[in-house]
Short mmCIF file of N, CA and C in Angstrom, two decimals:
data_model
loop_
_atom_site.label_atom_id
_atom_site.label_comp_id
_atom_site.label_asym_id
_atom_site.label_seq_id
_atom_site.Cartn_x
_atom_site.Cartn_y
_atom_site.Cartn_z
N UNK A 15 26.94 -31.03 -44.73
CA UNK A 15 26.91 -32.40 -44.25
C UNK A 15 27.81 -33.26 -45.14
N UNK A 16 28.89 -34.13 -44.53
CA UNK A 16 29.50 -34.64 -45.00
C UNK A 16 28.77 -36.39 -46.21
N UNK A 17 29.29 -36.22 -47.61
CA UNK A 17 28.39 -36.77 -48.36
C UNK A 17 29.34 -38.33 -48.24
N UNK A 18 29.00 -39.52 -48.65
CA UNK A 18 29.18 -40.81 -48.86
C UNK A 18 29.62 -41.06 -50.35
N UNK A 19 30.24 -41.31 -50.65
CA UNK A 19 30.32 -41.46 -52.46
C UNK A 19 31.56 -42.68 -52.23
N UNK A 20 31.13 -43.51 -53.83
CA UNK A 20 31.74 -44.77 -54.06
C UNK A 20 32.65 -44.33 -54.28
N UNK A 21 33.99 -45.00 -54.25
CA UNK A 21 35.21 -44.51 -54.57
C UNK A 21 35.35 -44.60 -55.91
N UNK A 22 36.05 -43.39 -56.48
CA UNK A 22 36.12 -43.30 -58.35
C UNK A 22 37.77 -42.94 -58.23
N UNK A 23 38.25 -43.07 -59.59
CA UNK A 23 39.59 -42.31 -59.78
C UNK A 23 39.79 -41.14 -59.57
N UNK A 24 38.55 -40.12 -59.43
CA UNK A 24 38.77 -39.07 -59.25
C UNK A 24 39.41 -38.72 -57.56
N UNK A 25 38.86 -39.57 -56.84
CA UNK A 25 39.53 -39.57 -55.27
C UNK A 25 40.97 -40.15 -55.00
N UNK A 26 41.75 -39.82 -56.32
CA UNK A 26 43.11 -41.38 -55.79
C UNK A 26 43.65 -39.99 -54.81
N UNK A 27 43.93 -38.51 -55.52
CA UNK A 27 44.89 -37.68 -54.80
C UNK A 27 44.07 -37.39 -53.26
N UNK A 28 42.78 -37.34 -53.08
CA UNK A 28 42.06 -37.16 -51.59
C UNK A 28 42.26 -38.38 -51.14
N UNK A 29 42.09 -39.44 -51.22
CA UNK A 29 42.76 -40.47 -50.09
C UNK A 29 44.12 -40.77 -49.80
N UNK A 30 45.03 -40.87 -50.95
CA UNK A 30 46.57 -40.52 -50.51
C UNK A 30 46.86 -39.51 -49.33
N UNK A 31 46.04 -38.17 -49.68
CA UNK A 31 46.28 -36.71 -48.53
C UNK A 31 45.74 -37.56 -47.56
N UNK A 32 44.47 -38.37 -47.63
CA UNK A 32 44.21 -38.49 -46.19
C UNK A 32 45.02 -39.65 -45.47
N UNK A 33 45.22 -40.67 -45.84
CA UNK A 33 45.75 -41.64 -45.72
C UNK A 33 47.35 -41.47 -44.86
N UNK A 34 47.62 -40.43 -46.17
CA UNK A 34 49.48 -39.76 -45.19
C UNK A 34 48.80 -38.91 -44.24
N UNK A 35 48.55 -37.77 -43.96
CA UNK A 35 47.68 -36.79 -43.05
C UNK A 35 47.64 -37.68 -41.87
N UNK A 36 46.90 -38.92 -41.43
CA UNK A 36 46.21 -39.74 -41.05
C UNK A 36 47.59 -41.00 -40.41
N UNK A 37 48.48 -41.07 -40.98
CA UNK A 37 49.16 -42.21 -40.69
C UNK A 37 49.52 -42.65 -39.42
N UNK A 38 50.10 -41.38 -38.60
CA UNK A 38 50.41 -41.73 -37.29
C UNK A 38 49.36 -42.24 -36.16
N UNK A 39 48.37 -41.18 -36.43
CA UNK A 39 46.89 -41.27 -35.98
C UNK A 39 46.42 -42.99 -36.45
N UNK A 40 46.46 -43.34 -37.48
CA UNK A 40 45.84 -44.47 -37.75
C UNK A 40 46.63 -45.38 -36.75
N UNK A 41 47.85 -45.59 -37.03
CA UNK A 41 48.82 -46.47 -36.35
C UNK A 41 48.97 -46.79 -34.44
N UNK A 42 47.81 -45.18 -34.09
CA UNK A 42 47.49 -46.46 -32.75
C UNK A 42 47.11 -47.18 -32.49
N UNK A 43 45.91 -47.23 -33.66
CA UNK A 43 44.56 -48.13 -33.25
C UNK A 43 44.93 -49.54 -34.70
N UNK A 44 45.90 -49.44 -35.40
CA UNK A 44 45.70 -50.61 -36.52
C UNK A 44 46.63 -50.58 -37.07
N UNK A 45 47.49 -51.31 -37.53
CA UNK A 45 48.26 -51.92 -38.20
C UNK A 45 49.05 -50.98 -39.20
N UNK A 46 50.67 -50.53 -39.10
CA UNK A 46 51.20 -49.21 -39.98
C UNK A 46 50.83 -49.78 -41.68
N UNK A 47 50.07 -49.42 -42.31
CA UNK A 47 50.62 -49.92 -43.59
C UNK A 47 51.89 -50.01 -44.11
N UNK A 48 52.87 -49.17 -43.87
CA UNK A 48 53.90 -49.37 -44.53
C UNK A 48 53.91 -48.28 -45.52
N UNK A 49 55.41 -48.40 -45.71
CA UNK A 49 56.12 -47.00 -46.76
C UNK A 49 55.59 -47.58 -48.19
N UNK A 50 55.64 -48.71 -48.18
CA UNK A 50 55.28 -49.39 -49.79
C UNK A 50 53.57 -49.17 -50.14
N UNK A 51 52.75 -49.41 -49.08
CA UNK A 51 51.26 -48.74 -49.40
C UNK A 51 51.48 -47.37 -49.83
N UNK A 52 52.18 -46.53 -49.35
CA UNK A 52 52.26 -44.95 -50.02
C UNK A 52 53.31 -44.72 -51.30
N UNK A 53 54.19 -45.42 -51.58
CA UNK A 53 55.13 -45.28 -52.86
C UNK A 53 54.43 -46.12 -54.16
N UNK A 54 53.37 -47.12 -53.40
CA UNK A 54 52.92 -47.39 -54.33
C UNK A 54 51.32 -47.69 -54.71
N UNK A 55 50.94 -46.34 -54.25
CA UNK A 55 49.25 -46.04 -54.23
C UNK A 55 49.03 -46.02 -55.46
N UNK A 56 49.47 -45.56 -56.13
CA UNK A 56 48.34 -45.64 -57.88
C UNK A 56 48.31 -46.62 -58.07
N UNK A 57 49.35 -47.34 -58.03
CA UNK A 57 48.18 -48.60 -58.43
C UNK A 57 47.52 -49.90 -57.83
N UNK A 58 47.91 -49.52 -56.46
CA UNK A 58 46.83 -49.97 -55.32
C UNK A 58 45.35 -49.48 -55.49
N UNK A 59 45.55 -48.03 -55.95
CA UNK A 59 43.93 -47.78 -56.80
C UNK A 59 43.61 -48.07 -57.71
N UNK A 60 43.86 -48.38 -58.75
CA UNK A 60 43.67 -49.48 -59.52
C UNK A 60 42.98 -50.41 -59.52
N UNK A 61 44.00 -50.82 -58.68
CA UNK A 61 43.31 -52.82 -58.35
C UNK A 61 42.27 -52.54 -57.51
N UNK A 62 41.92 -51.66 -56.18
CA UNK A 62 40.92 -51.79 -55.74
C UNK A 62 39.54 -51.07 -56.65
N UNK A 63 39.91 -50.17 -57.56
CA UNK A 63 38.78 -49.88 -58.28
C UNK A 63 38.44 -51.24 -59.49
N UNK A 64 39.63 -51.89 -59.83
CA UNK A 64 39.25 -53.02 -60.68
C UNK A 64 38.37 -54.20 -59.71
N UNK A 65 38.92 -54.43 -58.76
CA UNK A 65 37.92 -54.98 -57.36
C UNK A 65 36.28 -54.95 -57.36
N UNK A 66 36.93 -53.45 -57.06
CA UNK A 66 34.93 -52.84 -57.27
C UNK A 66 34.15 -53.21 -58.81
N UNK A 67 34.60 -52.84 -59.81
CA UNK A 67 33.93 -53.59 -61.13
C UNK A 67 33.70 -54.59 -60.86
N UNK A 68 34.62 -55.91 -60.40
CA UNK A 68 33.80 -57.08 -60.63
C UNK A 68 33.22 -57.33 -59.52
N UNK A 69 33.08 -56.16 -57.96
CA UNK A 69 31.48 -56.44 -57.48
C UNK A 69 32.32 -57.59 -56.01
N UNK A 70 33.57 -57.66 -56.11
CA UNK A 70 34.25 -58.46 -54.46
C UNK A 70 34.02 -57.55 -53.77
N UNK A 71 34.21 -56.31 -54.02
CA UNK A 71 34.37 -55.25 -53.07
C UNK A 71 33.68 -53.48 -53.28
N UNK A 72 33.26 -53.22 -52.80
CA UNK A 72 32.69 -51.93 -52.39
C UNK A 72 33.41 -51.05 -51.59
N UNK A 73 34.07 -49.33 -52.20
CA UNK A 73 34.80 -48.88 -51.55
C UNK A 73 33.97 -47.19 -51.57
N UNK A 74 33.98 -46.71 -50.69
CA UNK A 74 33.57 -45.58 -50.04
C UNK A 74 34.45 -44.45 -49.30
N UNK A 75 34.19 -43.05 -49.99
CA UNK A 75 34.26 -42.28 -49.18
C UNK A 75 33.68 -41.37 -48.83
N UNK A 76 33.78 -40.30 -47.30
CA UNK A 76 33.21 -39.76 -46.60
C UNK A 76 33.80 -38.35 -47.00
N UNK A 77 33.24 -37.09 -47.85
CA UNK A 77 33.79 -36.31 -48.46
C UNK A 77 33.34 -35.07 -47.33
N UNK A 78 33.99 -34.07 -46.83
CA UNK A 78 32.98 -32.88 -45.84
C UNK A 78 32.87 -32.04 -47.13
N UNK A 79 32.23 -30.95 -46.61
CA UNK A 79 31.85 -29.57 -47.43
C UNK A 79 32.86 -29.69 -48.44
N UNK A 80 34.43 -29.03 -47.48
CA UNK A 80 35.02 -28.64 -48.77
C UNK A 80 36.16 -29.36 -49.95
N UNK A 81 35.01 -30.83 -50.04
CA UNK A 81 35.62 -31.81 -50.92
C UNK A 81 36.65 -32.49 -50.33
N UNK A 82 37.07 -32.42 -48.98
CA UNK A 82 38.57 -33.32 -48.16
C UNK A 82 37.29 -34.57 -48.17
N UNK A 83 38.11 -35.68 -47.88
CA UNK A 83 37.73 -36.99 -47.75
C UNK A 83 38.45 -37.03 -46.15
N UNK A 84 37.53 -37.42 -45.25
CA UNK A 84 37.22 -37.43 -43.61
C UNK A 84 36.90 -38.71 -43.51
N UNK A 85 36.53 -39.74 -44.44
CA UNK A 85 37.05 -41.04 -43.93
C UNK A 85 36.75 -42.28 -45.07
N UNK A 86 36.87 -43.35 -44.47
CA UNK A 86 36.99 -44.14 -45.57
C UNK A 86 35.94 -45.35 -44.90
N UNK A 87 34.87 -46.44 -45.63
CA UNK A 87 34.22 -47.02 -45.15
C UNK A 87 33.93 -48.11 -46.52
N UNK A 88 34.44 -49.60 -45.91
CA UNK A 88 34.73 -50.08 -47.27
C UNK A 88 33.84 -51.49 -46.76
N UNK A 89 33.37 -52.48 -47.64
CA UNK A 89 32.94 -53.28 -48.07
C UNK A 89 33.71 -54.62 -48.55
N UNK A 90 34.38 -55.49 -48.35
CA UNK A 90 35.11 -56.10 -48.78
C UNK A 90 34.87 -57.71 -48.83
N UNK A 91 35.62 -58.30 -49.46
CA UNK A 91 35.68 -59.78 -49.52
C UNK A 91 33.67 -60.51 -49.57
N UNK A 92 32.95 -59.49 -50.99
CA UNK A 92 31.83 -59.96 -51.12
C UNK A 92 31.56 -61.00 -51.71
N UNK A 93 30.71 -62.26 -50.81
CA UNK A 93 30.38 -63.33 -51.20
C UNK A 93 28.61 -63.55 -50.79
N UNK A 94 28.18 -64.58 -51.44
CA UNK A 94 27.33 -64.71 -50.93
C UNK A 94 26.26 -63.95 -49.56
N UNK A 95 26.05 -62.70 -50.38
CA UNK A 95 25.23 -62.34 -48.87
C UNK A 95 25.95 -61.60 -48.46
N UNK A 96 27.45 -61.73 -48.09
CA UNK A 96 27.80 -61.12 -46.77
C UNK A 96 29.19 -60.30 -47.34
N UNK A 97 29.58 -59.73 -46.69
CA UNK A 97 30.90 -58.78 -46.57
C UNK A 97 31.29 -58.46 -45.63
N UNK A 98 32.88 -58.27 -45.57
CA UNK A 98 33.26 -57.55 -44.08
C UNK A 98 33.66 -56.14 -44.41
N UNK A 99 33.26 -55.21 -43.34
CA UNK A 99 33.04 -54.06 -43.09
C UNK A 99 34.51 -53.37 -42.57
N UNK A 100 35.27 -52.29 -43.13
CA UNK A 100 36.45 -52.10 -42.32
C UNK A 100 35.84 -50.51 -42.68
N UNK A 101 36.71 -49.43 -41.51
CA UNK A 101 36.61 -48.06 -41.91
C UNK A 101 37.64 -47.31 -41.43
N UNK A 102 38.01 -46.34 -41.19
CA UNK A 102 38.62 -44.98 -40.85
C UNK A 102 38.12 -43.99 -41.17
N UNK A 103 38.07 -42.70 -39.80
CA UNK A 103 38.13 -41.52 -39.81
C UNK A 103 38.96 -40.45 -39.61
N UNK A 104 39.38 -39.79 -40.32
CA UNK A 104 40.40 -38.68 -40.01
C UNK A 104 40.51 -38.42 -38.45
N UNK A 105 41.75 -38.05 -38.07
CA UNK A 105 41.55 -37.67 -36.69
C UNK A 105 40.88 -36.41 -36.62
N UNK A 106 40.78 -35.19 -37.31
CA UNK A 106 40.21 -34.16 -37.22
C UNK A 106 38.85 -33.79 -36.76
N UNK A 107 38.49 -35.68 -37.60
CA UNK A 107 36.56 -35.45 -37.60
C UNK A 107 36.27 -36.43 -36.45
N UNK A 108 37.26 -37.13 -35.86
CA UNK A 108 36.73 -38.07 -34.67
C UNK A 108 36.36 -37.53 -33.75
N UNK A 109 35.47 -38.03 -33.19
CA UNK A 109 34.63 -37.81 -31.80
C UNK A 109 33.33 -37.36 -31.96
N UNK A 110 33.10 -37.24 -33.07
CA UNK A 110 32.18 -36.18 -33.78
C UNK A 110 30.61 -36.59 -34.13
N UNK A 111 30.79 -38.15 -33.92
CA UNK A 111 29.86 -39.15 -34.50
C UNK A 111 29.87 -39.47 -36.13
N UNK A 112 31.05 -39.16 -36.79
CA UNK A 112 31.41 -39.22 -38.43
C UNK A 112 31.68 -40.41 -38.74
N UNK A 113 31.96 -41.46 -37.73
CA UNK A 113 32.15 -42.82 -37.93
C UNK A 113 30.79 -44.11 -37.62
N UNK A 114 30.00 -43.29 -36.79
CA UNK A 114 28.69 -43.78 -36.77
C UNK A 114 27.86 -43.41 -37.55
N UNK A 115 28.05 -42.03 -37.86
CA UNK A 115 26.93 -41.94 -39.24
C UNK A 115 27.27 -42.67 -40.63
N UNK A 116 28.48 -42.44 -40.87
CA UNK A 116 29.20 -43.26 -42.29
C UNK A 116 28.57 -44.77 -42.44
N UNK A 117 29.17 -45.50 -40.59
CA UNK A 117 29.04 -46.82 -40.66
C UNK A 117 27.13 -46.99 -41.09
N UNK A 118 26.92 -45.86 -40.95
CA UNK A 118 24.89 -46.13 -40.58
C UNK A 118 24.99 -46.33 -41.96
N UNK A 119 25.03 -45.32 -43.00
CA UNK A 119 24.94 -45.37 -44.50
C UNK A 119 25.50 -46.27 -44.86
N UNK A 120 26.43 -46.60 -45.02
CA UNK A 120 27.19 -48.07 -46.05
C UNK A 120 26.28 -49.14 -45.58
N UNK A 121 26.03 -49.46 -44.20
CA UNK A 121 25.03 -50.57 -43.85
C UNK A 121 23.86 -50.37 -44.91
N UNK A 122 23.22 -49.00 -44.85
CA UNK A 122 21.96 -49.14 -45.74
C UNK A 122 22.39 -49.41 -46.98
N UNK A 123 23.68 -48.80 -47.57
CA UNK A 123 24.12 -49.13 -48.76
C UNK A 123 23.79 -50.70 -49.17
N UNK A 124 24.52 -51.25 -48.23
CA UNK A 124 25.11 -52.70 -48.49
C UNK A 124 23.44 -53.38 -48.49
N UNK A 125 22.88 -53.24 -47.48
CA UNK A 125 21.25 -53.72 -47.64
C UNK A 125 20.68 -53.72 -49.01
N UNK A 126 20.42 -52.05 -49.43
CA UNK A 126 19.32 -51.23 -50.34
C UNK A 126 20.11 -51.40 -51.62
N UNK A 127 21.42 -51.93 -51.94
CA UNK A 127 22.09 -51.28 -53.20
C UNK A 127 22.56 -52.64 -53.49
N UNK A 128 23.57 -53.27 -52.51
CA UNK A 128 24.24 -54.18 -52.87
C UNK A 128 23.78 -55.45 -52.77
N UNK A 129 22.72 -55.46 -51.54
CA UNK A 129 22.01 -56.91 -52.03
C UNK A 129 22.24 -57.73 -50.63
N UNK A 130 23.55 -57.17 -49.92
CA UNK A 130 24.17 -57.80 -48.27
C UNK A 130 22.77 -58.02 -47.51
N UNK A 131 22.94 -59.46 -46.87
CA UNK A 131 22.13 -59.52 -45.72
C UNK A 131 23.17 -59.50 -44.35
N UNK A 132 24.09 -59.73 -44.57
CA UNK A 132 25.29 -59.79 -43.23
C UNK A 132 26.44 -59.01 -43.45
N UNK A 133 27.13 -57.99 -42.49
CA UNK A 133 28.15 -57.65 -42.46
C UNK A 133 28.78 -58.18 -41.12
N UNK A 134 30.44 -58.23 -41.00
CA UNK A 134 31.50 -58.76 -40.48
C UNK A 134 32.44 -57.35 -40.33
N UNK A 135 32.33 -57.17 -39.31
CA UNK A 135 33.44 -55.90 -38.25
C UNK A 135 34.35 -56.49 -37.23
N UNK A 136 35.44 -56.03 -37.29
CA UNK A 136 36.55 -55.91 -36.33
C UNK A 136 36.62 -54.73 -35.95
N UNK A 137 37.02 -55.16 -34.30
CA UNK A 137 38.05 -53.57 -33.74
C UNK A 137 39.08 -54.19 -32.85
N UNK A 138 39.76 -53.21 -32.64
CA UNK A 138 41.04 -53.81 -31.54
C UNK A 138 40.31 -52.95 -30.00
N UNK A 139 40.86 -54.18 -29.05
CA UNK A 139 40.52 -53.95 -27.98
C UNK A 139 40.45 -52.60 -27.43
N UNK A 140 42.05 -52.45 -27.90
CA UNK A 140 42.56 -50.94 -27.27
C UNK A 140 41.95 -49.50 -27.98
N UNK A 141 41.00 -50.07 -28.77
CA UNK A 141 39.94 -49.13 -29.57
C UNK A 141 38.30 -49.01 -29.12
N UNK A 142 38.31 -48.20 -28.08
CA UNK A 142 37.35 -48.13 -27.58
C UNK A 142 36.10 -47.69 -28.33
N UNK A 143 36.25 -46.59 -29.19
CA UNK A 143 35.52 -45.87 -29.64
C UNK A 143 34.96 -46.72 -30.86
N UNK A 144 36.10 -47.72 -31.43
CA UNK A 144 35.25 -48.10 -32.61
C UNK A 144 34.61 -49.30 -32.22
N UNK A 145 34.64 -49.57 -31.17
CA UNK A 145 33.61 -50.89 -30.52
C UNK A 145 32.23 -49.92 -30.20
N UNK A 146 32.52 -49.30 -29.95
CA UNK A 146 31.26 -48.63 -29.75
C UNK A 146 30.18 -48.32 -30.72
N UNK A 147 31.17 -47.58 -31.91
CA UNK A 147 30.52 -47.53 -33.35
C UNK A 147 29.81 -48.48 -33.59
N UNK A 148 30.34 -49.65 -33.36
CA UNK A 148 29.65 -51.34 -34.18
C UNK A 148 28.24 -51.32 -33.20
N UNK A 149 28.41 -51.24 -32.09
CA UNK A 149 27.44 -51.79 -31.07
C UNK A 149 26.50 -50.93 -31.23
N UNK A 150 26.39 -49.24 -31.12
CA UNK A 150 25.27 -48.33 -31.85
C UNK A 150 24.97 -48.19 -33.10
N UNK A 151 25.68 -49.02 -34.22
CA UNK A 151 24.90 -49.28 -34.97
C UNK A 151 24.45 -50.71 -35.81
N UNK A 152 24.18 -51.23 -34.60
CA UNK A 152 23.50 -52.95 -34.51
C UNK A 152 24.35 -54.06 -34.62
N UNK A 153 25.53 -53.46 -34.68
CA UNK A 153 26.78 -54.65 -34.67
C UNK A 153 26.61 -55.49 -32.88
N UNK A 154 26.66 -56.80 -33.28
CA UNK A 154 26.62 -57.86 -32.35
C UNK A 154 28.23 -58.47 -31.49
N UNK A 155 28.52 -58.20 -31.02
CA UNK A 155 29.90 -59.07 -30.26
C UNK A 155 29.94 -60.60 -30.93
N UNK A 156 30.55 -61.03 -31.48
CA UNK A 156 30.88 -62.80 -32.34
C UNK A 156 31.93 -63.51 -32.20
N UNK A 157 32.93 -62.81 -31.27
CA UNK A 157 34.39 -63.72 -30.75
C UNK A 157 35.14 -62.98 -30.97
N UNK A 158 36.45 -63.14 -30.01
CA UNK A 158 37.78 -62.64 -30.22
C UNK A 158 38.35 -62.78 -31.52
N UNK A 159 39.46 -62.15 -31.72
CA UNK A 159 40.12 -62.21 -33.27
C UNK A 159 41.62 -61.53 -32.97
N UNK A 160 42.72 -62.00 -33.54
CA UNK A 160 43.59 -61.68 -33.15
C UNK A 160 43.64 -60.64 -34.79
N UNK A 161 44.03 -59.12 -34.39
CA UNK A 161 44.41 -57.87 -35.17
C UNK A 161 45.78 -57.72 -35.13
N UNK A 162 46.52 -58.53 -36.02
CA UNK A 162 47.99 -57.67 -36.31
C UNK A 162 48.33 -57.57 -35.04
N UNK A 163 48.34 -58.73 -34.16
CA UNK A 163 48.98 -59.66 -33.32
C UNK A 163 48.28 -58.55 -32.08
N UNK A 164 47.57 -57.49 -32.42
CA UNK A 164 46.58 -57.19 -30.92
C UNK A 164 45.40 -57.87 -31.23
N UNK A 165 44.96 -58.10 -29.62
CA UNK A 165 43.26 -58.57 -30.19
C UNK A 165 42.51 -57.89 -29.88
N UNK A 166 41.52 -58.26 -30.78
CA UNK A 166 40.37 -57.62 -31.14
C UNK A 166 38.96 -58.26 -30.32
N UNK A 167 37.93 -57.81 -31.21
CA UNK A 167 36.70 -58.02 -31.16
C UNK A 167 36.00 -58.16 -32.42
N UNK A 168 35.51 -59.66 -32.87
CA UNK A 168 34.53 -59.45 -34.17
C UNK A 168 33.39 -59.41 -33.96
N UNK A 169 32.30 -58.74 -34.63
CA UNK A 169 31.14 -58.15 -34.67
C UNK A 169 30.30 -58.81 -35.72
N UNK A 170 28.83 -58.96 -36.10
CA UNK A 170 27.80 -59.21 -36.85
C UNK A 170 26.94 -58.52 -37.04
N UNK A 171 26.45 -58.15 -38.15
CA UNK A 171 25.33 -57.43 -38.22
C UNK A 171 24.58 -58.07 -39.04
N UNK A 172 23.50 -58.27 -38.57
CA UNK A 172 22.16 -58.90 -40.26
C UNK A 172 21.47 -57.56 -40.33
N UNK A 173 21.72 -57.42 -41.47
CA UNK A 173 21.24 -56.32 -42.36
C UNK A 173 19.24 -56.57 -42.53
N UNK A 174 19.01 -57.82 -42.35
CA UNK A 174 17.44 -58.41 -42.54
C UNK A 174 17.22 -57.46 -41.49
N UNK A 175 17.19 -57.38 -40.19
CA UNK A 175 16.44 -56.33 -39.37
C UNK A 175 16.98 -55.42 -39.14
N UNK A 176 15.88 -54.31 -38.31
CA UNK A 176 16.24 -53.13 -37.94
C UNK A 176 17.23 -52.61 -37.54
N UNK A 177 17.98 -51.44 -37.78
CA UNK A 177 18.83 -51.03 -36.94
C UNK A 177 18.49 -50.14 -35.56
N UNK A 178 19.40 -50.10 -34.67
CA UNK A 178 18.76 -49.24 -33.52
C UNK A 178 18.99 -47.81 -33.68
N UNK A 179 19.55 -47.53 -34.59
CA UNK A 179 20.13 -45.96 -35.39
C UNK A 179 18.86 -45.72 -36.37
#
């Protein structure tokens, strides 16, 4: 069963693999990062692990059996209460329910660990599957949003009640 773990330095070379692995695949559904996110990942890990110390942000990954990282499920821009929720799954492991179970855990995370009563999700329209994710696991519809000039859908979750997962 694929495990959840905070992101450490020890993952910079498994998310780079996944991240390139992943690029074209990512780029239907969201925004290309760019050649400069990959020439200059170390120390984009860095700053987001310096991030995580002072507690703005919470970063996660989704490791399978044999130690590959299958997706990424992050925590970001923490204030008061709340955070917004972004993720990716490898294309390998999609369809699989690996993005609904992930999203299930970081929610409890963010509840049981971090203290969140609200999370904040986007998807792009033309992303069927990850609207779906939000909605099976208690994410609310909250208004349009324009995504890197496609639009989207933003989502709510209060972490105070139940989930339907």
């Amino acid at each position: 069963m694929p495990q959840l773990e905070r992101l450490a330095a020890r993952h910079a070379y498994l998310v780079h693999r996944f991240e390139w692995q992943n690029r074209a695949y990512f780029a239907r559904y969201v925004p290309d990062r760019g050649d400069d996110y990959f020439d200059e990942f170390a120390d984009r890990q860095v700053a987001l692990l310096l991030e995580q110390d002072r507690g703005t942000c919470h970063f996660h990954v989704l490791v399978d059996d044999d130690g590959w990282v299958i997706g990424r499920f992050n925590l970001v821009d923490v204030a008061d209460g709340s955070a917004e929720l972004g993720y990716r799954v490898a294309e390998r492991a999609a369809g699989r329910g690996v993005a609904q179970e992930g999203v299930r855990r970081v929610c409890e995370l963010a509840r049981d660990e971090y203290g969140l009563r609200r999370l904040v999700a986007s998807a792009a329209l033309a992303n069927p599957a990850s609207l779906a994710v939000l909605r099976r696991t208690g994410f609310v519809p909250d208004g349009e949003v324009d995504l890197g000039g496609e639009p989207g859908l933003r989502h709510v979750r209060d972490l105070t009640r139940e989930s339907p997962v």
